[in-house]
PDB file of C-alpha atoms in Angstrom:
ATOM      1  CA  MET N   1      73.846  60.499 -12.974  1.00 52.00           C
ATOM      2  CA  GLN N   2      74.927  63.568 -11.013  1.00 49.00           C
ATOM      3  CA  VAL N   3      75.323  61.416  -7.890  1.00 53.00           C
ATOM      4  CA  LEU N   4      77.670  59.061  -9.770  1.00 59.00           C
ATOM      5  CA  ALA N   5      79.639  62.008 -11.124  1.00 63.00           C
ATOM      6  CA  ASP N   6      79.982  63.356  -7.594  1.00 71.00           C
ATOM      7  CA  TYR N   7      81.372  60.028  -6.388  1.00 72.00           C
ATOM      8  CA  LEU N   8      83.900  59.894  -9.212  1.00 74.00           C
ATOM      9  CA  ASN N   9      85.036  63.446  -8.636  1.00 82.00           C
ATOM     10  CA  GLU N  10      85.320  62.969  -4.887  1.00 87.00           C
ATOM     11  CA  ILE N  11      87.647  59.947  -5.124  1.00 89.00           C
ATOM     12  CA  ASP N  12      90.516  62.086  -6.404  1.00 89.00           C
ATOM     13  CA  VAL N  13      89.863  65.252  -4.373  1.00 90.00           C
ATOM     14  CA  HIS N  14      92.638  64.433  -1.859  1.00 93.00           C
ATOM     15  CA  ALA N  15      95.665  62.953  -3.621  1.00 92.00           C
ATOM     16  CA  ASP N  16      97.222  61.678  -0.367  1.00 94.00           C
ATOM     17  CA  SER N  17      94.130  59.956   1.052  1.00 95.00           C
ATOM     18  CA  VAL N  18      92.777  56.432   1.051  1.00 95.00           C
ATOM     19  CA  TYR N  19      89.194  56.581  -0.216  1.00 95.00           C
ATOM     20  CA  VAL N  20      86.965  53.820   1.146  1.00 93.00           C
ATOM     21  CA  MET N  21      83.748  52.855  -0.623  1.00 86.00           C
ATOM     22  CA  HIS N  22      81.722  49.788   0.292  1.00 80.00           C
ATOM     23  CA  GLU N  23      78.471  50.864  -1.343  1.00 67.00           C
ATOM     24  CA  LYS N  24      77.377  49.214  -4.594  1.00 65.00           C
ATOM     25  CA  VAL N  25      78.346  52.304  -6.576  1.00 59.00           C
ATOM     26  CA  GLU N  26      81.504  51.379  -8.470  1.00 59.00           C
ATOM     27  CA  ARG N  27      79.506  48.891 -10.552  1.00 61.00           C
ATOM     28  CA  LYS N  28      77.260  51.735 -11.789  1.00 69.00           C
ATOM     29  CA  PHE N  29      80.056  53.817 -13.273  1.00 74.00           C
ATOM     30  CA  SER N  30      80.573  53.870 -17.022  1.00 81.00           C
ATOM     31  CA  MET N  31      84.108  53.674 -18.426  1.00 85.00           C
ATOM     32  CA  HIS N  32      86.316  55.859 -16.208  1.00 89.00           C
ATOM     33  CA  SER N  33      89.707  56.120 -14.529  1.00 90.00           C
ATOM     34  CA  HIS N  34      91.159  57.418 -11.257  1.00 92.00           C
ATOM     35  CA  GLU N  35      94.310  59.194 -10.185  1.00 93.00           C
ATOM     36  CA  LYS N  36      94.492  56.624  -7.397  1.00 95.00           C
ATOM     37  CA  GLY N  37      95.338  52.933  -7.497  1.00 95.00           C
ATOM     38  CA  GLN N  38      92.264  50.796  -6.840  1.00 95.00           C
ATOM     39  CA  LEU N  39      91.745  47.554  -4.922  1.00 96.00           C
ATOM     40  CA  THR N  40      88.353  45.918  -5.496  1.00 93.00           C
ATOM     41  CA  TYR N  41      87.493  42.765  -3.582  1.00 90.00           C
ATOM     42  CA  VAL N  42      84.630  40.557  -4.775  1.00 80.00           C
ATOM     43  CA  GLU N  43      82.559  39.151  -1.916  1.00 78.00           C
ATOM     44  CA  GLY N  44      80.473  36.332  -3.350  1.00 70.00           C
ATOM     45  CA  GLY N  45      79.453  35.833  -6.962  1.00 69.00           C
ATOM     46  CA  ILE N  46      81.586  36.882  -9.880  1.00 76.00           C
ATOM     47  CA  ALA N  47      82.535  40.260 -11.326  1.00 81.00           C
ATOM     48  CA  TYR N  48      84.033  41.503 -14.561  1.00 84.00           C
ATOM     49  CA  CYS N  49      86.374  44.433 -14.882  1.00 87.00           C
ATOM     50  CA  ASN N  50      85.930  45.719 -18.412  1.00 87.00           C
ATOM     51  CA  MET N  51      88.693  47.622 -20.191  1.00 86.00           C
ATOM     52  CA  PRO N  52      88.495  49.202 -23.645  1.00 85.00           C
ATOM     53  CA  ASP N  53      89.950  46.053 -25.239  1.00 80.00           C
ATOM     54  CA  ARG N  54      89.430  43.198 -22.774  1.00 82.00           C
ATOM     55  CA  SER N  55      87.465  41.929 -19.793  1.00 82.00           C
ATOM     56  CA  TYR N  56      89.027  40.536 -16.617  1.00 86.00           C
ATOM     57  CA  VAL N  57      87.156  37.883 -14.657  1.00 82.00           C
ATOM     58  CA  ILE N  58      87.229  38.402 -10.875  1.00 84.00           C
ATOM     59  CA  PRO N  59      85.948  35.333  -8.986  1.00 79.00           C
ATOM     60  CA  ALA N  60      84.833  35.325  -5.366  1.00 77.00           C
ATOM     61  CA  ARG N  61      87.676  35.441  -2.804  1.00 80.00           C
ATOM     62  CA  HIS N  62      89.836  37.359  -5.274  1.00 86.00           C
ATOM     63  CA  TYR N  63      90.665  41.010  -5.677  1.00 91.00           C
ATOM     64  CA  ILE N  64      91.749  43.099  -8.617  1.00 93.00           C
ATOM     65  CA  TRP N  65      94.414  45.773  -8.460  1.00 96.00           C
ATOM     66  CA  ILE N  66      93.805  48.534 -11.021  1.00 95.00           C
ATOM     67  CA  PRO N  67      96.688  50.983 -11.521  1.00 95.00           C
ATOM     68  CA  LYS N  68      96.013  54.700 -11.651  1.00 94.00           C
ATOM     69  CA  TYR N  69      94.759  56.112 -14.960  1.00 93.00           C
ATOM     70  CA  GLN N  70      93.608  52.674 -16.207  1.00 93.00           C
ATOM     71  CA  GLU N  71      90.203  53.042 -17.878  1.00 92.00           C
ATOM     72  CA  HIS N  72      87.668  50.479 -16.666  1.00 91.00           C
ATOM     73  CA  TYR N  73      84.180  49.764 -15.426  1.00 87.00           C
ATOM     74  CA  MET N  74      82.908  46.999 -13.144  1.00 85.00           C
ATOM     75  CA  GLN N  75      80.127  44.566 -14.032  1.00 80.00           C
ATOM     76  CA  ILE N  76      78.474  42.127 -11.633  1.00 77.00           C
ATOM     77  CA  LYS N  77      76.952  39.003 -13.171  1.00 66.00           C
ATOM     78  CA  HIS N  78      73.727  37.364 -12.037  1.00 55.00           C
ATOM     79  CA  SER N  79      73.919  38.188  -8.317  1.00 57.00           C
ATOM     80  CA  LYS N  80      72.312  41.116  -6.541  1.00 59.00           C
ATOM     81  CA  SER N  81      73.871  39.957  -3.277  1.00 61.00           C
ATOM     82  CA  THR N  82      77.442  40.251  -4.549  1.00 67.00           C
ATOM     83  CA  THR N  83      79.370  43.005  -2.776  1.00 74.00           C
ATOM     84  CA  THR N  84      82.500  44.714  -4.034  1.00 79.00           C
ATOM     85  CA  ARG N  85      84.659  46.428  -1.440  1.00 88.00           C
ATOM     86  CA  ASN N  86      86.657  49.262  -2.978  1.00 91.00           C
ATOM     87  CA  LEU N  87      89.770  50.950  -1.613  1.00 95.00           C
ATOM     88  CA  TYR N  88      91.396  53.771  -3.603  1.00 96.00           C
ATOM     89  CA  PHE N  89      94.983  54.454  -2.564  1.00 96.00           C
ATOM     90  CA  TYR N  90      97.267  57.476  -2.902  1.00 94.00           C
ATOM     91  CA  SER N  91      99.635  56.801  -5.807  1.00 92.00           C
ATOM     92  CA  GLN N  92     102.474  59.320  -5.597  1.00 92.00           C
ATOM     93  CA  HIS N  93     105.213  56.673  -5.352  1.00 92.00           C
ATOM     94  CA  ASP N  94     103.579  53.754  -7.193  1.00 92.00           C
ATOM     95  CA  HIS N  95     106.178  53.904  -9.984  1.00 92.00           C
ATOM     96  CA  GLU N  96     108.843  52.810  -7.486  1.00 92.00           C
ATOM     97  CA  THR N  97     107.185  49.393  -7.007  1.00 93.00           C
ATOM     98  CA  PRO N  98     106.326  47.458 -10.206  1.00 94.00           C
ATOM     99  CA  PHE N  99     103.390  45.679  -8.546  1.00 95.00           C
ATOM    100  CA  TYR N 100     101.383  48.908  -8.307  1.00 96.00           C
ATOM    101  CA  THR N 101     101.850  49.709 -11.992  1.00 95.00           C
ATOM    102  CA  ARG N 102     100.444  46.381 -13.250  1.00 93.00           C
ATOM    103  CA  LEU N 103      96.827  45.311 -13.374  1.00 92.00           C
ATOM    104  CA  GLY N 104      96.300  41.922 -11.779  1.00 90.00           C
ATOM    105  CA  ILE N 105      93.778  39.582 -10.124  1.00 89.00           C
ATOM    106  CA  TYR N 106      94.936  37.745  -7.007  1.00 89.00           C
ATOM    107  CA  PRO N 107      93.506  35.338  -4.417  1.00 84.00           C
ATOM    108  CA  VAL N 108      92.720  36.812  -1.008  1.00 86.00           C
ATOM    109  CA  ASN N 109      94.329  35.012   1.942  1.00 85.00           C
ATOM    110  CA  GLU N 110      92.886  35.031   5.460  1.00 87.00           C
ATOM    111  CA  LEU N 111      95.033  37.964   6.621  1.00 92.00           C
ATOM    112  CA  LEU N 112      94.029  40.229   3.740  1.00 93.00           C
ATOM    113  CA  LEU N 113      90.389  39.154   4.021  1.00 91.00           C
ATOM    114  CA  GLU N 114      90.278  40.164   7.693  1.00 94.00           C
ATOM    115  CA  MET N 115      91.926  43.490   6.919  1.00 95.00           C
ATOM    116  CA  ILE N 116      89.552  44.280   4.043  1.00 94.00           C
ATOM    117  CA  ASN N 117      86.536  43.391   6.173  1.00 92.00           C
ATOM    118  CA  TYR N 118      87.868  45.540   9.029  1.00 94.00           C
ATOM    119  CA  SER N 119      88.127  48.497   6.646  1.00 94.00           C
ATOM    120  CA  ALA N 120      84.302  48.566   6.489  1.00 90.00           C
ATOM    121  CA  ARG N 121      84.304  50.760   9.618  1.00 92.00           C
ATOM    122  CA  TRP N 122      85.537  53.684   7.532  1.00 93.00           C
ATOM    123  CA  GLN N 123      83.911  55.539   4.652  1.00 88.00           C
ATOM    124  CA  ARG N 124      85.111  58.106   2.135  1.00 90.00           C
ATOM    125  CA  HIS N 125      88.420  59.956   2.612  1.00 95.00           C
ATOM    126  CA  ILE N 126      90.871  58.838   5.279  1.00 94.00           C
ATOM    127  CA  LEU N 127      93.754  61.311   5.365  1.00 95.00           C
ATOM    128  CA  PRO N 128      97.252  61.012   6.859  1.00 95.00           C
ATOM    129  CA  GLY N 129      96.881  61.523  10.611  1.00 93.00           C
ATOM    130  CA  ASP N 130      93.256  60.336  10.653  1.00 94.00           C
ATOM    131  CA  PRO N 131      92.346  57.263  12.706  1.00 92.00           C
ATOM    132  CA  GLY N 132      92.620  54.287  10.396  1.00 94.00           C
ATOM    133  CA  PHE N 133      95.062  55.760   7.881  1.00 96.00           C
ATOM    134  CA  ARG N 134      98.019  53.681   9.051  1.00 96.00           C
ATOM    135  CA  PHE N 135      95.891  50.532   9.036  1.00 96.00           C
ATOM    136  CA  LEU N 136      94.618  51.179   5.509  1.00 96.00           C
ATOM    137  CA  SER N 137      98.143  52.017   4.341  1.00 96.00           C
ATOM    138  CA  ALA N 138      99.281  48.667   5.717  1.00 96.00           C
ATOM    139  CA  ILE N 139      96.825  46.931   3.376  1.00 96.00           C
ATOM    140  CA  LYS N 140      98.477  48.554   0.398  1.00 96.00           C
ATOM    141  CA  ASP N 141     101.973  47.895   1.735  1.00 95.00           C
ATOM    142  CA  ILE N 142     101.521  44.119   2.074  1.00 95.00           C
ATOM    143  CA  LEU N 143     100.004  43.536  -1.376  1.00 96.00           C
ATOM    144  CA  PRO N 144     103.278  43.023  -3.294  1.00 95.00           C
ATOM    145  CA  ASP N 145     104.461  40.455  -0.723  1.00 93.00           C
ATOM    146  CA  ILE N 146     101.289  38.355  -0.480  1.00 90.00           C
ATOM    147  CA  SER N 147     100.124  38.665  -4.105  1.00 91.00           C
ATOM    148  CA  THR N 148     102.715  36.844  -6.161  1.00 83.00           C
ATOM    149  CA  THR N 149     100.573  34.741  -8.529  1.00 81.00           C
ATOM    150  CA  ALA N 150      98.037  36.544 -10.688  1.00 80.00           C
ATOM    151  CA  LEU N 151      94.975  34.791 -12.099  1.00 79.00           C
ATOM    152  CA  PRO N 152      95.324  35.145 -15.894  1.00 77.00           C
ATOM    153  CA  VAL N 153      91.667  34.911 -16.894  1.00 79.00           C
ATOM    154  CA  ILE N 154      91.285  37.583 -19.554  1.00 79.00           C
ATOM    155  CA  LEU N 155      88.672  37.720 -22.300  1.00 81.00           C
ATOM    156  CA  PRO N 156      89.680  40.077 -25.099  1.00 84.00           C
ATOM    157  CA  THR N 157      86.910  42.176 -26.628  1.00 81.00           C
ATOM    158  CA  THR N 158      86.641  44.097 -29.886  1.00 82.00           C
ATOM    159  CA  GLN N 159      84.407  46.466 -31.806  1.00 81.00           C
ATOM    160  CA  HIS N 160      85.596  44.989 -35.109  1.00 88.00           C
ATOM    161  CA  GLU N 161      82.471  44.678 -37.268  1.00 87.00           C
ATOM    162  CA  ARG N 162      83.311  41.224 -38.638  1.00 90.00           C
ATOM    163  CA  LEU N 163      84.727  39.653 -35.481  1.00 90.00           C
ATOM    164  CA  GLN N 164      82.352  41.028 -32.850  1.00 88.00           C
ATOM    165  CA  PRO N 165      79.328  38.933 -33.965  1.00 90.00           C
ATOM    166  CA  VAL N 166      81.573  35.862 -34.059  1.00 93.00           C
ATOM    167  CA  LEU N 167      82.532  36.418 -30.410  1.00 91.00           C
ATOM    168  CA  GLN N 168      78.873  36.846 -29.491  1.00 89.00           C
ATOM    169  CA  TYR N 169      78.036  33.593 -31.276  1.00 94.00           C
ATOM    170  CA  ILE N 170      80.779  31.719 -29.406  1.00 93.00           C
ATOM    171  CA  GLY N 171      79.584  33.192 -26.121  1.00 88.00           C
ATOM    172  CA  GLN N 172      76.064  31.896 -26.774  1.00 90.00           C
ATOM    173  CA  ASN N 173      77.085  28.464 -28.115  1.00 93.00           C
ATOM    174  CA  PHE N 174      80.229  27.615 -26.130  1.00 92.00           C
ATOM    175  CA  ASP N 175      78.646  24.331 -24.983  1.00 89.00           C
ATOM    176  CA  GLN N 176      78.322  23.076 -28.562  1.00 90.00           C
ATOM    177  CA  GLN N 177      80.887  21.224 -30.633  1.00 89.00           C
ATOM    178  CA  LEU N 178      82.524  24.317 -32.153  1.00 92.00           C
ATOM    179  CA  THR N 179      85.393  24.219 -34.616  1.00 93.00           C
ATOM    180  CA  LEU N 180      87.019  26.876 -36.759  1.00 94.00           C
ATOM    181  CA  GLU N 181      85.355  25.338 -39.814  1.00 94.00           C
ATOM    182  CA  ILE N 182      81.875  25.264 -38.256  1.00 94.00           C
ATOM    183  CA  VAL N 183      82.017  28.858 -37.019  1.00 94.00           C
ATOM    184  CA  SER N 184      83.549  30.251 -40.203  1.00 94.00           C
ATOM    185  CA  HIS N 185      80.801  28.575 -42.263  1.00 93.00           C
ATOM    186  CA  GLN N 186      78.181  30.125 -39.968  1.00 92.00           C
ATOM    187  CA  PHE N 187      79.464  33.597 -40.920  1.00 93.00           C
ATOM    188  CA  ASP N 188      80.251  32.870 -44.560  1.00 92.00           C
ATOM    189  CA  LEU N 189      83.994  33.239 -44.005  1.00 92.00           C
ATOM    190  CA  SER N 190      86.810  30.943 -44.951  1.00 95.00           C
ATOM    191  CA  PRO N 191      88.551  29.221 -42.024  1.00 93.00           C
ATOM    192  CA  ARG N 192      91.767  30.951 -43.017  1.00 95.00           C
ATOM    193  CA  THR N 193      90.129  34.400 -42.939  1.00 95.00           C
ATOM    194  CA  LEU N 194      88.552  33.796 -39.547  1.00 94.00           C
ATOM    195  CA  SER N 195      91.802  32.446 -38.164  1.00 94.00           C
ATOM    196  CA  ARG N 196      93.595  35.607 -39.298  1.00 94.00           C
ATOM    197  CA  LEU N 197      90.939  37.803 -37.694  1.00 93.00           C
ATOM    198  CA  PHE N 198      91.516  36.149 -34.323  1.00 92.00           C
ATOM    199  CA  THR N 199      95.274  36.382 -34.649  1.00 92.00           C
ATOM    200  CA  ASN N 200      95.410  39.957 -35.943  1.00 92.00           C
ATOM    201  CA  ILE N 201      92.627  41.505 -33.836  1.00 90.00           C
ATOM    202  CA  LEU N 202      92.767  39.531 -30.574  1.00 87.00           C
ATOM    203  CA  ASP N 203      96.362  38.286 -30.706  1.00 87.00           C
ATOM    204  CA  MET N 204      95.216  34.725 -29.982  1.00 89.00           C
ATOM    205  CA  SER N 205      93.944  31.751 -31.934  1.00 93.00           C
ATOM    206  CA  PHE N 206      90.325  30.669 -32.332  1.00 94.00           C
ATOM    207  CA  VAL N 207      90.980  27.643 -30.122  1.00 93.00           C
ATOM    208  CA  GLN N 208      92.606  29.774 -27.403  1.00 91.00           C
ATOM    209  CA  TYR N 209      89.627  32.127 -27.350  1.00 93.00           C
ATOM    210  CA  LEU N 210      87.123  29.265 -27.197  1.00 93.00           C
ATOM    211  CA  GLN N 211      89.052  27.673 -24.327  1.00 92.00           C
ATOM    212  CA  MET N 212      89.062  30.969 -22.428  1.00 89.00           C
ATOM    213  CA  VAL N 213      85.293  31.404 -22.861  1.00 91.00           C
ATOM    214  CA  ARG N 214      84.663  27.882 -21.622  1.00 92.00           C
ATOM    215  CA  VAL N 215      86.875  28.326 -18.567  1.00 89.00           C
ATOM    216  CA  VAL N 216      85.158  31.626 -17.730  1.00 86.00           C
ATOM    217  CA  LYS N 217      81.749  29.933 -18.016  1.00 88.00           C
ATOM    218  CA  GLY N 218      83.073  27.085 -15.876  1.00 88.00           C
ATOM    219  CA  ILE N 219      84.179  29.543 -13.194  1.00 84.00           C
ATOM    220  CA  GLU N 220      80.721  31.128 -13.234  1.00 81.00           C
ATOM    221  CA  MET N 221      79.086  27.708 -12.761  1.00 84.00           C
ATOM    222  CA  ILE N 222      81.472  26.756  -9.941  1.00 84.00           C
ATOM    223  CA  LEU N 223      80.596  29.968  -8.119  1.00 76.00           C
ATOM    224  CA  GLN N 224      76.885  30.165  -8.815  1.00 74.00           C
ATOM    225  CA  THR N 225      75.583  26.582  -8.948  1.00 77.00           C
ATOM    226  CA  ASN N 226      75.858  23.359  -6.978  1.00 82.00           C
ATOM    227  CA  GLN N 227      76.645  21.274 -10.042  1.00 85.00           C
ATOM    228  CA  THR N 228      79.419  18.695  -9.944  1.00 90.00           C
ATOM    229  CA  LEU N 229      82.613  19.334 -11.886  1.00 90.00           C
ATOM    230  CA  SER N 230      81.628  16.530 -14.268  1.00 92.00           C
ATOM    231  CA  GLU N 231      78.347  18.301 -15.018  1.00 92.00           C
ATOM    232  CA  ILE N 232      80.156  21.591 -15.508  1.00 91.00           C
ATOM    233  CA  ALA N 233      82.672  19.954 -17.835  1.00 92.00           C
ATOM    234  CA  TYR N 234      79.906  18.629 -20.106  1.00 92.00           C
ATOM    235  CA  GLN N 235      77.987  21.912 -19.999  1.00 91.00           C
ATOM    236  CA  THR N 236      81.054  23.842 -21.136  1.00 90.00           C
ATOM    237  CA  GLY N 237      81.578  21.665 -24.185  1.00 90.00           C
ATOM    238  CA  TYR N 238      84.041  19.056 -22.912  1.00 91.00           C
ATOM    239  CA  SER N 239      83.575  15.310 -23.269  1.00 88.00           C
ATOM    240  CA  SER N 240      85.198  14.526 -19.929  1.00 90.00           C
ATOM    241  CA  ILE N 241      86.197  16.147 -16.654  1.00 91.00           C
ATOM    242  CA  ALA N 242      89.822  15.304 -17.485  1.00 93.00           C
ATOM    243  CA  ALA N 243      89.709  17.434 -20.658  1.00 92.00           C
ATOM    244  CA  PHE N 244      88.051  20.324 -18.794  1.00 92.00           C
ATOM    245  CA  SER N 245      90.521  20.063 -15.922  1.00 92.00           C
ATOM    246  CA  LYS N 246      93.492  20.110 -18.287  1.00 93.00           C
ATOM    247  CA  VAL N 247      92.410  23.321 -20.029  1.00 90.00           C
ATOM    248  CA  PHE N 248      91.348  24.921 -16.729  1.00 90.00           C
ATOM    249  CA  TYR N 249      94.793  24.252 -15.281  1.00 90.00           C
ATOM    250  CA  GLN N 250      96.565  25.550 -18.385  1.00 88.00           C
ATOM    251  CA  LEU N 251      94.738  28.880 -18.147  1.00 86.00           C
ATOM    252  CA  THR N 252      94.546  29.419 -14.381  1.00 84.00           C
ATOM    253  CA  ASN N 253      97.390  27.292 -12.997  1.00 84.00           C
ATOM    254  CA  LYS N 254      94.784  25.670 -10.725  1.00 84.00           C
ATOM    255  CA  ARG N 255      92.770  22.485 -10.954  1.00 89.00           C
ATOM    256  CA  PRO N 256      89.002  23.142 -10.970  1.00 88.00           C
ATOM    257  CA  SER N 257      88.683  21.014  -7.810  1.00 87.00           C
ATOM    258  CA  SER N 258      91.252  23.181  -5.999  1.00 85.00           C
ATOM    259  CA  PHE N 259      89.587  26.343  -7.254  1.00 80.00           C
ATOM    260  CA  GLN N 260      86.183  25.096  -6.116  1.00 79.00           C
ATOM    261  CA  GLN N 261      87.503  24.386  -2.607  1.00 77.00           C
ATOM    262  CA  ALA N 262      89.158  27.797  -2.383  1.00 69.00           C
ATOM    263  CA  VAL N 263      86.058  29.836  -3.229  1.00 65.00           C
ATOM    264  CA  HIS N 264      83.444  27.906  -1.205  1.00 61.00           C
TER     265      HIS N 264
END
């Protein structure tokens, strides 16, 4: 634990540096924040960035930008080989550019991928004047221009004692024929009460939450299995690939076939 604490403390020691960390350490931190803005790129597999009230899904070939002071912790699902490349940037002037003040998940194009991979030659603090500082700064500088469409795959979470077990149940049975009536009966609630819990606590409907869970599970299957999209559609609770594709597009602005091609 002391080693992890040392890493966390070191990141913010030099406010004007770029801190480079390619070890599998960020995923071991508990909930924390930095005084620097953070770029984390997911290399293979799938990662989750957990906030106090929601979880962001980060697929392969995507990165997440985490603004300074945002509490979070990273979680890698089902893949020991998944690597996260982490760059922590000086943040003195972030307020002048709205991009740096907003959390977002974005696809990585070939230019940014090459630059992130090239950054692996450095470790820890790179200060102004050090070899590599201008290159690393260029990565930060191009992000607002090349990252214009965020991937809106967000799963809200809650500690609410009545709603939390419902979310767990949905997460375990997303492939079943779930309706508001079926789930509310399972927990001895009226459909109206359960509907209000979703709206008041998560700010979304039961159906919206179920769709989000199914799309997240679909993304996991696309990344981690060789199943066809038809198989994935049925295994996420849809009766046809057309129904799955429609919901997938509504939530991600991408067809599952296009997404599959982009990440493989």
